[in-house]
């Protein structure tokens, strides 16, 4: 992904109904572009990034937000700095004109050296990317955040399969929560997500809002080894297009 000069307007085809666009960006390979990407950020975005004490996290926040603005600018035919973003009650970003039925919705997630972005049209979308840690205390996390059914299925698997199943379930759950815009303000143990290896990604039950069943399509995303990712999109299962940026040399 080459970054156009500040102020350049580059129009690219916007997402269409039923077609989900995903972008997996190597932030390590984009590191040299951070200064240019920062030029499109708002004062508040710069302040937020500067509150991060760790330089690597700070630079990746700047790059991630700049890449998001660059992508949205391409869809809208705008300059990146002119893209107006707002936050929902629980922090989900959206375009300020998001109430329009054909508006682009989007979501993003950082993990390790990668940024994963999702773009959809006329429906909500959520995405989660995690770097797999073999030393993660996943049993304790599952007992806290997973439903009784999810815990039962997770711990019924052979020990060697449990860490992958944990991440599979976690990314699906978080993608769904981010898609709804509630995040973890909604109890994550209040609904059941499929996690067994032979079961497709699916929201199986929702005790607080049964109407959510069938309202969302959940899909795993193919990402590099050592990572796990999922996307949740409102409505019927979409056609998914995944681009890796910058392209591999």
Coordinates of N, CA and C in Angstrom, one line a residue:
X1 N 0.9 -1.2 0.0 CA 0.0 0.0 0.0 C 0.9 1.2 0.0
X2 N 0.9 1.9 -1.1 CA 1.6 3.2 -1.1 C 0.7 4.3 -0.6
X3 N 1.3 5.2 0.1 CA 0.5 6.3 0.7 C 0.6 7.5 -0.2
X4 N -0.5 8.0 -0.8 CA -0.5 9.2 -1.6 C 0.0 10.4 -0.8
X5 N 0.5 11.4 -1.5 CA 0.9 12.6 -0.8 C -0.3 13.2 -0.1
X6 N 0.0 13.9 1.0 CA -1.1 14.6 1.7 C -1.8 15.5 0.8
X7 N -3.2 15.4 0.9 CA -4.0 16.3 0.0 C -4.4 15.6 -1.3
X8 N -3.8 14.5 -1.6 CA -4.2 13.8 -2.8 C -5.5 13.1 -2.7
X9 N -6.4 13.1 -3.7 CA -7.6 12.5 -3.7 C -7.6 11.3 -4.6
X10 N -7.7 10.1 -4.1 CA -7.6 8.9 -4.9 C -8.9 8.1 -4.7
X11 N -9.7 8.0 -5.8 CA -11.0 7.3 -5.7 C -10.8 5.8 -6.0
X12 N -11.4 5.0 -5.1 CA -11.4 3.5 -5.4 C -12.8 3.0 -5.2
X13 N -13.1 1.9 -5.8 CA -14.5 1.4 -5.7 C -14.9 1.1 -4.2
X14 N -16.0 1.7 -3.8 CA -16.5 1.5 -2.4 C -17.1 0.1 -2.2
X15 N -17.2 -0.4 -1.0 CA -17.9 -1.6 -0.7 C -19.4 -1.6 -1.3
X16 N -19.9 -2.7 -1.7 CA -21.2 -2.9 -2.1 C -22.0 -3.8 -1.2
X17 N -23.3 -3.7 -1.2 CA -24.1 -4.6 -0.4 C -23.8 -6.0 -0.7
X18 N -23.6 -6.8 0.3 CA -23.3 -8.2 0.1 C -21.8 -8.5 -0.2
X19 N -21.0 -7.5 -0.2 CA -19.6 -7.7 -0.5 C -18.8 -7.0 0.6
X20 N -18.0 -7.8 1.3 CA -17.2 -7.3 2.4 C -15.8 -7.2 2.0
X21 N -15.2 -6.0 2.2 CA -13.8 -5.8 1.9 C -12.9 -5.8 3.2
X22 N -11.9 -6.7 3.2 CA -11.0 -6.8 4.3 C -9.6 -6.4 3.8
X23 N -8.9 -5.7 4.7 CA -7.5 -5.3 4.4 C -6.6 -5.7 5.5
X24 N -5.6 -6.5 5.2 CA -4.6 -6.9 6.3 C -3.3 -6.1 5.9
X25 N -2.9 -5.2 6.8 CA -1.8 -4.3 6.6 C -0.6 -4.7 7.5
X26 N 0.6 -4.8 7.0 CA 1.8 -5.0 7.8 C 2.2 -3.6 8.3
X27 N 2.1 -3.4 9.6 CA 2.5 -2.1 10.1 C 4.0 -2.0 10.2
X28 N 4.7 -3.1 10.3 CA 6.1 -3.1 10.3 C 6.6 -2.6 8.9
X29 N 6.0 -3.0 7.8 CA 6.5 -2.6 6.5 C 5.9 -1.2 6.2
X30 N 5.0 -0.7 7.0 CA 4.5 0.7 6.8 C 5.1 1.7 7.7
X31 N 6.1 1.2 8.5 CA 6.7 2.1 9.5 C 7.3 3.4 9.0
X32 N 7.9 3.3 7.8 CA 8.5 4.5 7.2 C 7.5 5.5 6.8
X33 N 6.2 5.1 6.7 CA 5.1 6.0 6.3 C 4.4 6.7 7.4
X34 N 4.8 6.4 8.7 CA 4.1 6.9 9.8 C 4.0 8.4 9.8
X35 N 5.1 9.1 9.6 CA 5.1 10.6 9.6 C 4.1 11.2 8.6
X36 N 4.0 10.6 7.4 CA 3.1 11.1 6.4 C 1.7 10.8 6.8
X37 N 1.4 9.6 7.4 CA 0.1 9.2 7.7 C -0.5 10.1 8.9
X38 N 0.4 10.6 9.7 CA 0.0 11.5 10.8 C -0.5 12.8 10.3
X39 N -0.1 13.2 9.2 CA -0.5 14.5 8.7 C -2.0 14.6 8.4
X40 N -2.7 13.5 8.3 CA -4.1 13.5 8.0 C -5.0 13.4 9.3
X41 N -4.3 13.3 10.5 CA -5.0 13.0 11.7 C -5.5 14.4 12.3
X42 N -6.6 14.3 13.1 CA -7.1 15.4 13.8 C -6.3 15.7 15.0
X43 N -6.5 16.9 15.6 CA -5.8 17.2 16.8 C -6.1 16.2 17.9
X44 N -7.4 15.8 18.0 CA -7.8 14.9 19.1 C -7.1 13.5 18.9
X45 N -7.0 13.1 17.6 CA -6.3 11.8 17.3 C -4.9 11.9 17.7
X46 N -4.2 13.0 17.4 CA -2.8 13.1 17.8 C -2.7 13.2 19.3
X47 N -3.6 13.8 20.0 CA -3.5 13.9 21.5 C -3.7 12.5 22.0
X48 N -4.6 11.7 21.5 CA -4.9 10.4 22.0 C -3.7 9.5 21.8
X49 N -3.1 9.6 20.6 CA -1.9 8.8 20.3 C -0.7 9.1 21.2
X50 N -0.6 10.4 21.5 CA 0.6 10.9 22.3 C 0.4 10.5 23.8
X51 N -0.8 10.1 24.2 CA -1.0 9.6 25.5 C -0.4 8.2 25.7
X52 N -0.2 7.5 24.7 CA 0.4 6.2 24.7 C 1.9 6.4 25.0
X53 N 2.4 5.8 26.1 CA 3.8 6.0 26.5 C 4.8 5.2 25.7
X54 N 4.3 4.0 25.3 CA 5.2 3.1 24.5 C 5.3 3.6 23.1
X55 N 6.5 3.9 22.6 CA 6.6 4.4 21.2 C 6.1 3.5 20.2
X56 N 6.3 2.2 20.3 CA 5.8 1.3 19.3 C 4.3 1.3 19.2
X57 N 3.7 1.3 20.3 CA 2.2 1.4 20.3 C 1.7 2.7 19.8
X58 N 2.4 3.8 20.2 CA 2.0 5.1 19.7 C 2.1 5.2 18.2
X59 N 3.3 4.8 17.6 CA 3.4 4.8 16.2 C 2.4 4.0 15.4
X60 N 2.1 2.8 16.0 CA 1.1 1.9 15.4 C -0.3 2.5 15.4
X61 N -0.6 3.2 16.5 CA -1.9 3.9 16.6 C -2.0 4.9 15.5
X62 N -0.9 5.8 15.4 CA -0.9 6.8 14.3 C -1.1 6.2 12.9
X63 N -0.3 5.1 12.7 CA -0.3 4.5 11.4 C -1.7 3.9 11.1
X64 N -2.2 3.2 12.1 CA -3.5 2.6 11.9 C -4.6 3.6 11.6
X65 N -4.7 4.7 12.4 CA -5.7 5.6 12.2 C -5.5 6.3 10.8
X66 N -4.2 6.6 10.4 CA -3.9 7.2 9.1 C -4.3 6.3 8.0
X67 N -4.0 5.0 8.1 CA -4.4 4.0 7.1 C -5.9 3.9 6.9
X68 N -6.6 4.0 8.1 CA -8.1 4.0 8.0 C -8.6 5.2 7.2
X69 N -8.0 6.3 7.6 CA -8.5 7.6 6.9 C -8.1 7.5 5.4
X70 N -7.0 7.0 5.1 CA -6.6 6.9 3.7 C -7.6 6.0 2.9
X71 N -8.0 4.8 3.5 CA -8.9 3.9 2.9 C -10.3 4.6 2.7
X72 N -10.8 5.2 3.7 CA -12.1 5.8 3.7 C -12.1 7.0 2.6
X73 N -11.0 7.7 2.6 CA -10.9 8.8 1.6 C -10.9 8.3 0.2
X74 N -10.3 7.1 0.0 CA -10.4 6.5 -1.4 C -11.8 6.2 -1.7
X75 N -12.5 5.6 -0.8 CA -13.9 5.2 -1.1 C -14.8 6.4 -1.3
X76 N -14.6 7.5 -0.6 CA -15.4 8.7 -0.6 C -15.0 9.7 -1.6
X77 N -13.8 9.6 -2.2 CA -13.3 10.6 -3.1 C -13.0 11.9 -2.3
X78 N -12.5 11.8 -1.1 CA -12.2 12.9 -0.3 C -10.7 13.0 0.1
X79 N -10.3 14.1 0.6 CA -8.9 14.1 1.2 C -9.0 13.4 2.6
X80 N -8.0 12.6 3.0 CA -8.0 11.9 4.2 C -8.3 12.8 5.4
X81 N -7.8 14.0 5.4 CA -8.0 14.9 6.6 C -9.4 15.4 6.6
X82 N -10.2 15.3 5.5 CA -11.6 15.8 5.5 C -12.6 14.7 5.9
X83 N -12.1 13.5 6.1 CA -13.1 12.4 6.5 C -13.5 12.7 7.9
X84 N -14.8 12.8 8.2 CA -15.3 13.1 9.5 C -15.7 11.8 10.2
X85 N -15.0 11.5 11.3 CA -15.3 10.3 12.1 C -15.9 10.7 13.4
X86 N -16.8 9.8 13.9 CA -17.4 10.0 15.2 C -17.4 8.7 16.0
X87 N -17.5 8.7 17.3 CA -17.5 7.5 18.1 C -18.9 7.3 18.7
X88 N -19.4 6.1 18.7 CA -20.6 5.7 19.3 C -20.5 5.7 20.9
X89 N -21.5 5.4 21.5 CA -21.6 5.4 23.0 C -20.5 4.6 23.6
X90 N -20.1 3.5 23.0 CA -19.1 2.6 23.6 C -17.8 2.6 22.8
X91 N -17.6 3.7 22.0 CA -16.3 3.9 21.3 C -16.2 3.4 19.9
X92 N -17.2 2.8 19.3 CA -17.1 2.3 17.9 C -17.1 3.5 17.0
X93 N -16.1 3.5 16.1 CA -15.9 4.5 15.1 C -16.9 4.4 14.0
X94 N -17.4 5.5 13.4 CA -18.2 5.4 12.2 C -18.1 6.8 11.5
X95 N -18.5 6.8 10.3 CA -18.6 8.1 9.5 C -19.6 8.9 10.2
X96 N -19.4 10.2 10.2 CA -20.4 11.1 10.8 C -21.8 11.1 10.1
X97 N -21.8 10.6 8.8 CA -23.1 10.5 8.1 C -23.6 9.0 8.1
X98 N -23.2 8.3 9.2 CA -23.5 6.8 9.2 C -25.0 6.5 9.2
X99 N -25.9 7.5 9.5 CA -27.3 7.2 9.5 C -27.9 7.0 8.1
X100 N -27.1 7.4 7.1 CA -27.6 7.1 5.7 C -27.5 5.6 5.4
X101 N -28.5 5.1 4.8 CA -28.6 3.6 4.6 C -27.5 3.1 3.8
X102 N -27.0 3.8 2.9 CA -25.9 3.3 2.0 C -24.5 3.7 2.5
X103 N -24.4 4.2 3.7 CA -23.2 4.6 4.3 C -22.2 3.5 4.5
X104 N -20.9 3.7 4.3 CA -19.9 2.7 4.6 C -19.7 2.5 6.1
X105 N -19.8 1.3 6.5 CA -19.4 1.0 7.9 C -18.1 0.3 7.9
X106 N -17.4 0.4 9.0 CA -16.0 -0.2 9.1 C -15.7 -0.5 10.5
X107 N -14.6 -1.3 10.6 CA -14.1 -1.6 11.9 C -12.6 -2.0 11.7
X108 N -11.8 -2.0 12.8 CA -10.4 -2.3 12.7 C -9.9 -2.9 14.0
X109 N -8.8 -3.7 13.8 CA -8.2 -4.3 15.0 C -6.7 -4.4 14.8
X110 N -5.9 -4.1 15.8 CA -4.5 -4.3 15.8 C -4.0 -5.5 16.6
X111 N -3.0 -6.1 16.2 CA -2.4 -7.2 17.0 C -1.0 -7.4 16.4
X112 N 0.0 -7.4 17.3 CA 1.4 -7.7 16.8 C 1.8 -6.6 15.8
X113 N 2.2 -7.1 14.6 CA 2.7 -6.2 13.6 C 1.6 -5.9 12.5
X114 N 0.4 -6.4 12.8 CA -0.7 -6.3 11.7 C -1.9 -5.4 12.2
X115 N -2.5 -4.8 11.1 CA -3.7 -4.1 11.3 C -4.7 -4.8 10.3
X116 N -5.9 -5.1 10.8 CA -6.9 -5.7 10.0 C -8.1 -4.7 10.0
X117 N -8.5 -4.4 8.8 CA -9.7 -3.4 8.6 C -10.8 -4.1 7.8
X118 N -12.0 -3.8 8.1 CA -13.2 -4.4 7.4 C -14.1 -3.2 7.0
X119 N -14.6 -3.3 5.8 CA -15.5 -2.3 5.2 C -16.7 -2.9 4.6
X120 N -17.9 -2.4 4.9 CA -19.1 -2.9 4.4 C -20.0 -1.8 4.1
X121 N -21.1 -2.1 3.3 CA -22.1 -1.0 2.9 C -23.4 -1.4 3.4
X122 N -24.1 -0.4 4.1 CA -25.4 -0.6 4.5 C -25.7 -1.5 5.6
X123 N -24.7 -2.0 6.4 CA -24.8 -2.9 7.5 C -23.6 -2.7 8.4
X124 N -23.8 -3.1 9.7 CA -22.7 -3.0 10.6 C -21.7 -4.2 10.5
X125 N -20.5 -3.9 10.9 CA -19.4 -4.9 10.8 C -18.5 -4.8 12.0
X126 N -17.9 -5.9 12.4 CA -17.0 -5.9 13.5 C -15.9 -6.9 13.1
X127 N -14.7 -6.6 13.6 CA -13.5 -7.5 13.2 C -12.6 -7.6 14.4
X128 N -12.0 -8.8 14.6 CA -11.0 -8.9 15.7 C -9.8 -9.7 15.2
X129 N -8.6 -9.2 15.5 CA -7.4 -9.9 15.2 C -6.6 -10.1 16.5
X130 N -6.1 -11.3 16.7 CA -5.3 -11.6 17.9 C -4.0 -12.3 17.5
X131 N -2.9 -11.9 18.2 CA -1.7 -12.7 18.1 C -1.7 -13.8 19.1
X132 N -1.5 -15.0 18.6 CA -1.6 -16.2 19.5 C -0.4 -16.3 20.4
X133 N -0.7 -16.4 21.7 CA 0.3 -16.5 22.8 C 0.1 -17.9 23.4
X134 N 1.1 -18.8 23.3 CA 1.0 -20.1 23.8 C 1.0 -20.1 25.3
X135 N 1.5 -19.0 26.0 CA 1.5 -19.0 27.4 C 0.4 -18.2 28.0
X136 N -0.6 -17.9 27.2 CA -1.8 -17.2 27.7 C -2.6 -18.0 28.7
X137 N -3.0 -17.4 29.8 CA -3.8 -18.1 30.8 C -5.2 -18.3 30.4
X138 N -5.4 -19.0 29.3 CA -6.7 -19.0 28.6 C -7.8 -19.7 29.4
X139 N -7.4 -20.6 30.3 CA -8.5 -21.3 31.1 C -9.1 -20.3 32.0
X140 N -8.3 -19.5 32.7 CA -8.9 -18.5 33.6 C -9.7 -17.4 32.8
X141 N -9.3 -17.1 31.6 CA -10.0 -16.1 30.8 C -11.3 -16.7 30.3
X142 N -11.3 -18.0 29.9 CA -12.5 -18.6 29.5 C -13.5 -18.7 30.6
X143 N -13.1 -19.0 31.8 CA -14.0 -19.1 32.9 C -14.6 -17.7 33.2
X144 N -13.9 -16.7 32.9 CA -14.4 -15.3 33.2 C -15.3 -14.8 32.1
X145 N -14.9 -15.0 30.8 CA -15.6 -14.4 29.7 C -16.5 -15.3 28.8
X146 N -16.3 -16.6 28.9 CA -17.1 -17.5 28.1 C -18.3 -18.0 28.8
X147 N -19.3 -18.4 28.0 CA -20.6 -18.9 28.6 C -20.3 -20.4 29.1
X148 N -21.2 -20.9 29.9 CA -21.1 -22.3 30.4 C -21.0 -23.3 29.2
X149 N -21.7 -23.1 28.2 CA -21.7 -24.0 27.1 C -20.3 -23.9 26.4
X150 N -19.8 -22.7 26.2 CA -18.5 -22.5 25.5 C -17.4 -23.2 26.4
X151 N -17.5 -23.0 27.7 CA -16.4 -23.6 28.6 C -16.5 -25.1 28.5
X152 N -17.7 -25.6 28.5 CA -17.8 -27.1 28.5 C -17.2 -27.6 27.2
X153 N -17.5 -27.0 26.0 CA -17.0 -27.5 24.8 C -15.5 -27.3 24.7
X154 N -15.0 -26.2 25.2 CA -13.6 -25.9 25.1 C -12.8 -26.9 25.9
X155 N -13.2 -27.2 27.2 CA -12.5 -28.0 28.0 C -12.7 -29.5 27.7
X156 N -13.6 -29.8 26.8 CA -13.8 -31.2 26.4 C -12.9 -31.6 25.3
X157 N -12.2 -30.6 24.7 CA -11.2 -30.9 23.6 C -9.9 -31.4 24.2
X158 N -9.2 -32.2 23.4 CA -7.8 -32.6 23.8 C -7.0 -31.4 24.2
X159 N -6.2 -31.4 25.3 CA -5.4 -30.3 25.7 C -4.6 -29.6 24.6
X160 N -4.1 -30.3 23.6 CA -3.4 -29.7 22.6 C -4.2 -28.9 21.6
X161 N -5.5 -29.0 21.6 CA -6.4 -28.3 20.7 C -7.1 -27.1 21.4
X162 N -6.9 -27.0 22.7 CA -7.7 -26.0 23.5 C -7.3 -24.6 23.2
X163 N -6.0 -24.3 23.1 CA -5.5 -22.9 22.9 C -6.1 -22.4 21.5
X164 N -6.0 -23.2 20.5 CA -6.6 -22.7 19.2 C -8.1 -22.5 19.3
X165 N -8.8 -23.4 20.0 CA -10.2 -23.2 20.1 C -10.6 -22.0 20.9
X166 N -9.7 -21.7 21.9 CA -10.0 -20.5 22.7 C -9.9 -19.3 21.8
X167 N -8.8 -19.2 21.1 CA -8.7 -18.0 20.2 C -9.8 -17.9 19.1
X168 N -10.2 -19.1 18.6 CA -11.2 -19.1 17.6 C -12.5 -18.6 18.2
X169 N -12.8 -19.0 19.4 CA -14.1 -18.5 20.1 C -13.9 -17.0 20.4
X170 N -12.7 -16.6 21.0 CA -12.5 -15.3 21.4 C -12.7 -14.3 20.3
X171 N -12.0 -14.6 19.2 CA -12.1 -13.6 18.0 C -13.5 -13.5 17.5
X172 N -14.2 -14.6 17.4 CA -15.6 -14.6 16.9 C -16.5 -13.8 17.9
X173 N -16.3 -14.0 19.2 CA -17.1 -13.2 20.1 C -16.8 -11.7 20.1
X174 N -15.5 -11.4 20.0 CA -15.2 -10.0 20.1 C -15.6 -9.3 18.7
X175 N -15.4 -10.0 17.6 CA -15.9 -9.4 16.4 C -17.4 -9.1 16.4
X176 N -18.2 -10.1 17.0 CA -19.6 -9.8 17.1 C -19.9 -8.6 18.1
X177 N -19.2 -8.6 19.2 CA -19.5 -7.5 20.2 C -19.1 -6.2 19.5
X178 N -18.0 -6.1 18.8 CA -17.6 -4.9 18.1 C -18.6 -4.5 17.0
X179 N -19.1 -5.5 16.3 CA -20.1 -5.2 15.3 C -21.4 -4.6 15.9
X180 N -21.8 -5.1 17.0 CA -23.0 -4.5 17.6 C -22.8 -3.1 18.1
X181 N -21.5 -2.7 18.4 CA -21.2 -1.4 18.9 C -21.2 -1.4 20.4
X182 N -21.5 -2.5 21.1 CA -21.6 -2.5 22.5 C -20.2 -2.9 23.2
X183 N -19.4 -3.6 22.4 CA -18.2 -4.1 23.0 C -18.5 -4.9 24.3
X184 N -17.5 -4.9 25.2 CA -17.7 -5.7 26.4 C -18.6 -5.1 27.5
X185 N -19.3 -4.0 27.1 CA -20.4 -3.5 28.0 C -21.6 -4.5 27.9
X186 N -21.6 -5.3 26.9 CA -22.6 -6.5 26.8 C -21.9 -7.7 27.4
X187 N -22.5 -8.4 28.4 CA -21.9 -9.5 29.0 C -21.4 -10.6 27.9
X188 N -20.2 -10.9 27.9 CA -19.7 -11.8 26.8 C -20.1 -13.2 27.1
X189 N -20.5 -13.5 28.4 CA -20.9 -14.9 28.7 C -22.5 -15.0 28.5
X190 N -23.1 -14.0 28.0 CA -24.5 -14.0 27.8 C -25.0 -14.6 26.5
X191 N -24.0 -15.1 25.7 CA -24.4 -15.7 24.4 C -23.4 -16.8 24.1
X192 N -23.8 -17.7 23.2 CA -22.9 -18.9 22.9 C -22.4 -18.8 21.5
X193 N -21.1 -18.9 21.3 CA -20.5 -18.9 20.0 C -19.9 -20.3 19.7
X194 N -20.1 -20.8 18.5 CA -19.5 -22.0 18.1 C -18.0 -22.0 18.2
X195 N -17.4 -23.1 18.7 CA -15.9 -23.1 18.8 C -15.3 -24.4 18.4
X196 N -16.1 -25.5 18.3 CA -15.6 -26.8 18.0 C -15.0 -26.8 16.6
X197 N -13.9 -27.6 16.4 CA -13.2 -27.5 15.0 C -14.1 -27.9 13.9
X198 N -15.1 -28.8 14.1 CA -15.9 -29.3 13.0 C -17.2 -28.5 12.9
X199 N -17.4 -27.4 13.6 CA -18.6 -26.6 13.6 C -18.3 -25.2 12.9
X200 N -19.0 -24.8 11.9 CA -18.8 -23.5 11.3 C -19.0 -22.4 12.3
X201 N -18.4 -21.3 12.1 CA -18.5 -20.1 12.9 C -20.0 -19.7 12.9
X202 N -20.6 -19.5 14.1 CA -22.0 -19.2 14.2 C -22.4 -18.8 15.6
X203 N -23.3 -17.8 15.7 CA -23.9 -17.4 16.9 C -25.0 -18.4 17.2
X204 N -24.8 -19.2 18.3 CA -25.7 -20.3 18.6 C -26.9 -19.9 19.4
X205 N -26.7 -19.1 20.4 CA -27.7 -18.7 21.3 C -27.4 -17.3 21.9
X206 N -28.5 -16.6 22.3 CA -28.3 -15.3 22.9 C -29.4 -15.1 23.9
X207 N -29.1 -15.2 25.2 CA -30.1 -15.2 26.3 C -30.7 -13.9 26.5
X208 N -30.0 -12.8 26.2 CA -30.6 -11.5 26.4 C -31.4 -11.0 25.2
X209 N -31.0 -11.4 24.0 CA -31.6 -10.9 22.8 C -31.7 -12.1 21.8
X210 N -32.7 -12.9 21.9 CA -32.8 -14.1 21.0 C -32.9 -13.7 19.6
X211 N -33.4 -12.5 19.3 CA -33.5 -12.0 17.9 C -32.2 -11.9 17.2
X212 N -31.1 -11.9 18.0 CA -29.8 -11.8 17.4 C -29.4 -13.0 16.5
X213 N -30.0 -14.1 16.9 CA -29.7 -15.4 16.1 C -30.2 -15.2 14.7
X214 N -29.3 -15.5 13.8 CA -29.6 -15.3 12.4 C -29.5 -13.9 11.8
X215 N -29.3 -12.9 12.7 CA -29.1 -11.6 12.3 C -27.7 -11.3 11.8
X216 N -26.7 -12.1 12.3 CA -25.3 -11.8 12.1 C -24.7 -13.0 11.4
X217 N -23.8 -12.7 10.5 CA -22.9 -13.8 9.9 C -21.5 -13.7 10.5
X218 N -21.0 -14.8 10.9 CA -19.7 -14.8 11.6 C -18.8 -15.6 10.7
X219 N -17.6 -15.1 10.4 CA -16.6 -15.8 9.5 C -15.2 -15.7 10.1
X220 N -14.5 -16.8 10.0 CA -13.0 -16.7 10.3 C -12.3 -16.1 9.1
X221 N -11.2 -15.4 9.4 CA -10.4 -14.7 8.4 C -9.0 -15.4 8.3
X222 N -8.6 -15.7 7.1 CA -7.3 -16.3 6.9 C -6.2 -15.2 7.1
X223 N -5.4 -15.5 8.1 CA -4.3 -14.5 8.5 C -3.0 -15.3 8.7
X224 N -1.9 -14.6 8.7 CA -0.6 -15.3 8.9 C -0.5 -16.2 10.1
X225 N 0.3 -17.2 10.0 CA 0.6 -18.1 11.1 C 0.9 -17.4 12.4
X226 N 0.4 -17.8 13.5 CA 0.6 -17.1 14.8 C -0.4 -16.1 15.1
X227 N -1.4 -15.9 14.2 CA -2.5 -15.0 14.4 C -3.8 -15.7 14.2
X228 N -4.9 -15.1 14.8 CA -6.3 -15.6 14.6 C -7.2 -14.4 14.4
X229 N -8.2 -14.5 13.5 CA -9.0 -13.4 13.3 C -10.4 -13.9 12.8
X230 N -11.4 -13.0 13.1 CA -12.8 -13.3 12.7 C -13.5 -12.0 12.4
X231 N -14.5 -12.1 11.6 CA -15.3 -10.9 11.2 C -16.8 -11.2 11.4
X232 N -17.6 -10.3 11.9 CA -19.0 -10.4 12.0 C -19.7 -9.3 11.2
X233 N -20.6 -9.7 10.4 CA -21.3 -8.7 9.6 C -22.8 -8.9 9.7
X234 N -23.5 -7.8 9.8 CA -25.0 -7.9 9.9 C -25.6 -8.3 8.6
X235 N -26.5 -9.3 8.7 CA -27.2 -9.8 7.6 C -26.7 -11.1 7.0
X236 N -27.1 -11.4 5.8 CA -26.7 -12.7 5.1 C -25.2 -12.7 4.9
X237 N -24.7 -14.0 4.8 CA -23.3 -14.2 4.7 C -22.8 -13.4 3.4
X238 N -21.8 -12.6 3.5 CA -21.3 -11.8 2.4 C -20.3 -12.5 1.6
X239 N -20.0 -12.0 0.4 CA -18.8 -12.4 -0.4 C -17.7 -11.6 0.2
X240 N -16.6 -12.3 0.5 CA -15.5 -11.6 1.2 C -14.3 -11.4 0.3
X241 N -13.7 -10.2 0.3 CA -12.5 -10.0 -0.5 C -11.4 -9.5 0.5
X242 N -10.3 -10.2 0.5 CA -9.2 -9.9 1.5 C -8.0 -9.5 0.7
X243 N -7.4 -8.3 1.0 CA -6.2 -7.8 0.4 C -5.1 -7.7 1.4
X244 N -3.9 -8.1 1.1 CA -2.8 -7.9 1.9 C -2.0 -6.7 1.5
X245 N -1.7 -5.8 2.4 CA -1.0 -4.5 2.0 C 0.2 -4.2 3.0
X246 N 1.3 -3.8 2.5 CA 1.7 -3.7 1.1 C 1.8 -5.1 0.5
X247 N 1.6 -5.3 -0.8 CA 1.7 -6.6 -1.4 C 3.1 -7.3 -1.1
X248 N 3.1 -8.6 -0.9 CA 4.4 -9.2 -0.7 C 5.4 -9.0 -1.8
X249 N 6.7 -8.7 -1.4 CA 7.7 -8.4 -2.4 C 7.9 -9.6 -3.3

